Amino acid sequence: MQTLITTSELKKYTPTNYGLDPQVINGIIETAEVCYIKPCLGTDFYDELILQVNTNTLTPDNQTLMDNYLSFVLAWFVLSDGVTYMDTRIDNKGLNHNIDPATAQTASAGKTEEIKRDAKFKAEKWRKEMIDFLNTNIALYPLFRSSTECCCN
């Protein structure tokens, strides 16, 4: 699946490290887009953005949206959802934490929850600002359809 942001952009917009597993993160990016972005933007607008991002043909208005809002929204939702899985793998042996114990220590459950809450707060704040921006500039984004599925309407 093509996505609106890459693992590199996730690292740019959030305090993540350079050792993220792209296979894990790409799945989380895809899920975050479907759960948090597509319902807010509407399918037609989301599909337009996906096409433009992945063909390097963003209009100036859509580039502004990506640069000033959407990349931040998505990155923080990915961090919020992904923090649980960044040091955990699920395989035929069950859940495996701290994949390389020689180089890392697993955070406590309390610290993990604190990071998730903080990242979700930031994502929702950015999403509200994005929706406000889109509603204010609706003439520039004719495919945008504000939805009741987006908690920030």
mmCIF file with all atom_site columns, N, CA, C and O in Angstrom, residues 89-108:
data_model
loop_
_atom_site.group_PDB
_atom_site.id
_atom_site.type_symbol
_atom_site.label_atom_id
_atom_site.label_alt_id
_atom_site.label_comp_id
_atom_site.label_asym_id
_atom_site.label_entity_id
_atom_site.label_seq_id
_atom_site.pdbx_PDB_ins_code
_atom_site.Cartn_x
_atom_site.Cartn_y
_atom_site.Cartn_z
_atom_site.occupancy
_atom_site.B_iso_or_equiv
_atom_site.pdbx_formal_charge
_atom_site.auth_seq_id
_atom_site.auth_comp_id
_atom_site.auth_asym_id
_atom_site.auth_atom_id
_atom_site.pdbx_PDB_model_num
ATOM 1  N N  . ARG A 1 89  ? 7.964  -8.149  19.034 1.00 0.00 ? 89  ARG A N  1
ATOM 2  C CA . ARG A 1 89  ? 7.658  -8.899  17.819 1.00 0.00 ? 89  ARG A CA 1
ATOM 3  C C  . ARG A 1 89  ? 6.737  -10.052 18.194 1.00 0.00 ? 89  ARG A C  1
ATOM 4  O O  . ARG A 1 89  ? 6.888  -10.660 19.238 1.00 0.00 ? 89  ARG A O  1
ATOM 5  N N  . ILE A 1 90  ? 5.807  -10.328 17.313 1.00 0.00 ? 90  ILE A N  1
ATOM 6  C CA . ILE A 1 90  ? 4.887  -11.443 17.514 1.00 0.00 ? 90  ILE A CA 1
ATOM 7  C C  . ILE A 1 90  ? 5.270  -12.506 16.504 1.00 0.00 ? 90  ILE A C  1
ATOM 8  O O  . ILE A 1 90  ? 5.291  -12.263 15.298 1.00 0.00 ? 90  ILE A O  1
ATOM 9  N N  . ASP A 1 91  ? 5.605  -13.684 17.005 1.00 0.00 ? 91  ASP A N  1
ATOM 10 C CA . ASP A 1 91  ? 5.947  -14.789 16.115 1.00 0.00 ? 91  ASP A CA 1
ATOM 11 C C  . ASP A 1 91  ? 5.415  -16.088 16.695 1.00 0.00 ? 91  ASP A C  1
ATOM 12 O O  . ASP A 1 91  ? 4.614  -16.068 17.637 1.00 0.00 ? 91  ASP A O  1
ATOM 13 N N  . ASN A 1 92  ? 5.872  -17.213 16.158 1.00 0.00 ? 92  ASN A N  1
ATOM 14 C CA . ASN A 1 92  ? 5.341  -18.498 16.618 1.00 0.00 ? 92  ASN A CA 1
ATOM 15 C C  . ASN A 1 92  ? 5.720  -18.821 18.055 1.00 0.00 ? 92  ASN A C  1
ATOM 16 O O  . ASN A 1 92  ? 5.186  -19.761 18.641 1.00 0.00 ? 92  ASN A O  1
ATOM 17 N N  . LYS A 1 93  ? 6.611  -18.045 18.660 1.00 0.00 ? 93  LYS A N  1
ATOM 18 C CA . LYS A 1 93  ? 6.977  -18.225 20.065 1.00 0.00 ? 93  LYS A CA 1
ATOM 19 C C  . LYS A 1 93  ? 6.162  -17.316 20.982 1.00 0.00 ? 93  LYS A C  1
ATOM 20 O O  . LYS A 1 93  ? 6.327  -17.350 22.187 1.00 0.00 ? 93  LYS A O  1
ATOM 21 N N  . GLY A 1 94  ? 5.314  -16.475 20.398 1.00 0.00 ? 94  GLY A N  1
ATOM 22 C CA . GLY A 1 94  ? 4.510  -15.541 21.181 1.00 0.00 ? 94  GLY A CA 1
ATOM 23 C C  . GLY A 1 94  ? 5.054  -14.129 21.067 1.00 0.00 ? 94  GLY A C  1
ATOM 24 O O  . GLY A 1 94  ? 5.617  -13.751 20.046 1.00 0.00 ? 94  GLY A O  1
ATOM 25 N N  . LEU A 1 95  ? 4.894  -13.350 22.134 1.00 0.00 ? 95  LEU A N  1
ATOM 26 C CA . LEU A 1 95  ? 5.399  -11.977 22.169 1.00 0.00 ? 95  LEU A CA 1
ATOM 27 C C  . LEU A 1 95  ? 6.849  -11.973 22.616 1.00 0.00 ? 95  LEU A C  1
ATOM 28 O O  . LEU A 1 95  ? 7.192  -12.548 23.646 1.00 0.00 ? 95  LEU A O  1
ATOM 29 N N  . ASN A 1 96  ? 7.687  -11.313 21.852 1.00 0.00 ? 96  ASN A N  1
ATOM 30 C CA . ASN A 1 96  ? 9.099  -11.178 22.197 1.00 0.00 ? 96  ASN A CA 1
ATOM 31 C C  . ASN A 1 96  ? 9.406  -9.707  22.384 1.00 0.00 ? 96  ASN A C  1
ATOM 32 O O  . ASN A 1 96  ? 9.272  -8.916  21.454 1.00 0.00 ? 96  ASN A O  1
ATOM 33 N N  . HIS A 1 97  ? 9.807  -9.340  23.608 1.00 0.00 ? 97  HIS A N  1
ATOM 34 C CA . HIS A 1 97  ? 10.158 -7.950  23.916 1.00 0.00 ? 97  HIS A CA 1
ATOM 35 C C  . HIS A 1 97  ? 11.652 -7.750  23.778 1.00 0.00 ? 97  HIS A C  1
ATOM 36 O O  . HIS A 1 97  ? 12.430 -8.685  23.941 1.00 0.00 ? 97  HIS A O  1
ATOM 37 N N  . ASN A 1 98  ? 12.002 -6.464  23.524 1.00 0.00 ? 98  ASN A N  1
ATOM 38 C CA . ASN A 1 98  ? 13.395 -6.062  23.537 1.00 0.00 ? 98  ASN A CA 1
ATOM 39 C C  . ASN A 1 98  ? 14.231 -6.994  22.664 1.00 0.00 ? 98  ASN A C  1
ATOM 40 O O  . ASN A 1 98  ? 15.023 -7.782  23.142 1.00 0.00 ? 98  ASN A O  1
ATOM 41 N N  . ILE A 1 99  ? 14.050 -6.895  21.381 1.00 0.00 ? 99  ILE A N  1
ATOM 42 C CA . ILE A 1 99  ? 14.618 -7.819  20.405 1.00 0.00 ? 99  ILE A CA 1
ATOM 43 C C  . ILE A 1 99  ? 16.119 -8.017  20.581 1.00 0.00 ? 99  ILE A C  1
ATOM 44 O O  . ILE A 1 99  ? 16.622 -9.106  20.438 1.00 0.00 ? 99  ILE A O  1
ATOM 45 N N  . ASP A 1 100 ? 16.856 -6.993  20.896 1.00 0.00 ? 100 ASP A N  1
ATOM 46 C CA . ASP A 1 100 ? 18.290 -7.132  21.133 1.00 0.00 ? 100 ASP A CA 1
ATOM 47 C C  . ASP A 1 100 ? 18.615 -6.659  22.542 1.00 0.00 ? 100 ASP A C  1
ATOM 48 O O  . ASP A 1 100 ? 18.967 -5.503  22.754 1.00 0.00 ? 100 ASP A O  1
ATOM 49 N N  . PRO A 1 101 ? 18.501 -7.530  23.519 1.00 0.00 ? 101 PRO A N  1
ATOM 50 C CA . PRO A 1 101 ? 18.685 -7.121  24.917 1.00 0.00 ? 101 PRO A CA 1
ATOM 51 C C  . PRO A 1 101 ? 20.072 -6.555  25.214 1.00 0.00 ? 101 PRO A C  1
ATOM 52 O O  . PRO A 1 101 ? 20.246 -5.833  26.176 1.00 0.00 ? 101 PRO A O  1
ATOM 53 N N  . ALA A 1 102 ? 21.054 -6.842  24.397 1.00 0.00 ? 102 ALA A N  1
ATOM 54 C CA . ALA A 1 102 ? 22.397 -6.318  24.627 1.00 0.00 ? 102 ALA A CA 1
ATOM 55 C C  . ALA A 1 102 ? 22.477 -4.816  24.385 1.00 0.00 ? 102 ALA A C  1
ATOM 56 O O  . ALA A 1 102 ? 23.357 -4.152  24.922 1.00 0.00 ? 102 ALA A O  1
ATOM 57 N N  . THR A 1 103 ? 21.577 -4.278  23.579 1.00 0.00 ? 103 THR A N  1
ATOM 58 C CA . THR A 1 103 ? 21.679 -2.864  23.221 1.00 0.00 ? 103 THR A CA 1
ATOM 59 C C  . THR A 1 103 ? 20.540 -1.992  23.738 1.00 0.00 ? 103 THR A C  1
ATOM 60 O O  . THR A 1 103 ? 20.561 -0.791  23.541 1.00 0.00 ? 103 THR A O  1
ATOM 61 N N  . ALA A 1 104 ? 19.531 -2.569  24.347 1.00 0.00 ? 104 ALA A N  1
ATOM 62 C CA . ALA A 1 104 ? 18.397 -1.752  24.767 1.00 0.00 ? 104 ALA A CA 1
ATOM 63 C C  . ALA A 1 104 ? 17.740 -2.319  26.015 1.00 0.00 ? 104 ALA A C  1
ATOM 64 O O  . ALA A 1 104 ? 17.881 -3.495  26.323 1.00 0.00 ? 104 ALA A O  1
ATOM 65 N N  . GLN A 1 105 ? 17.028 -1.447  26.699 1.00 0.00 ? 105 GLN A N  1
ATOM 66 C CA . GLN A 1 105 ? 16.220 -1.856  27.838 1.00 0.00 ? 105 GLN A CA 1
ATOM 67 C C  . GLN A 1 105 ? 14.783 -1.456  27.552 1.00 0.00 ? 105 GLN A C  1
ATOM 68 O O  . GLN A 1 105 ? 14.527 -0.368  27.058 1.00 0.00 ? 105 GLN A O  1
ATOM 69 N N  . THR A 1 106 ? 13.869 -2.337  27.870 1.00 0.00 ? 106 THR A N  1
ATOM 70 C CA . THR A 1 106 ? 12.461 -2.071  27.629 1.00 0.00 ? 106 THR A CA 1
ATOM 71 C C  . THR A 1 106 ? 11.938 -1.083  28.669 1.00 0.00 ? 106 THR A C  1
ATOM 72 O O  . THR A 1 106 ? 12.226 -1.206  29.856 1.00 0.00 ? 106 THR A O  1
ATOM 73 N N  . ALA A 1 107 ? 11.176 -0.102  28.224 1.00 0.00 ? 107 ALA A N  1
ATOM 74 C CA . ALA A 1 107 ? 10.568 0.871   29.132 1.00 0.00 ? 107 ALA A CA 1
ATOM 75 C C  . ALA A 1 107 ? 9.480  0.195   29.950 1.00 0.00 ? 107 ALA A C  1
ATOM 76 O O  . ALA A 1 107 ? 8.876  -0.789  29.522 1.00 0.00 ? 107 ALA A O  1
ATOM 77 N N  . SER A 1 108 ? 9.210  0.753   31.103 1.00 0.00 ? 108 SER A N  1
ATOM 78 C CA . SER A 1 108 ? 8.141  0.216   31.945 1.00 0.00 ? 108 SER A CA 1
ATOM 79 C C  . SER A 1 108 ? 6.792  0.424   31.260 1.00 0.00 ? 108 SER A C  1
ATOM 80 O O  . SER A 1 108 ? 6.641  1.286   30.390 1.00 0.00 ? 108 SER A O  1
#
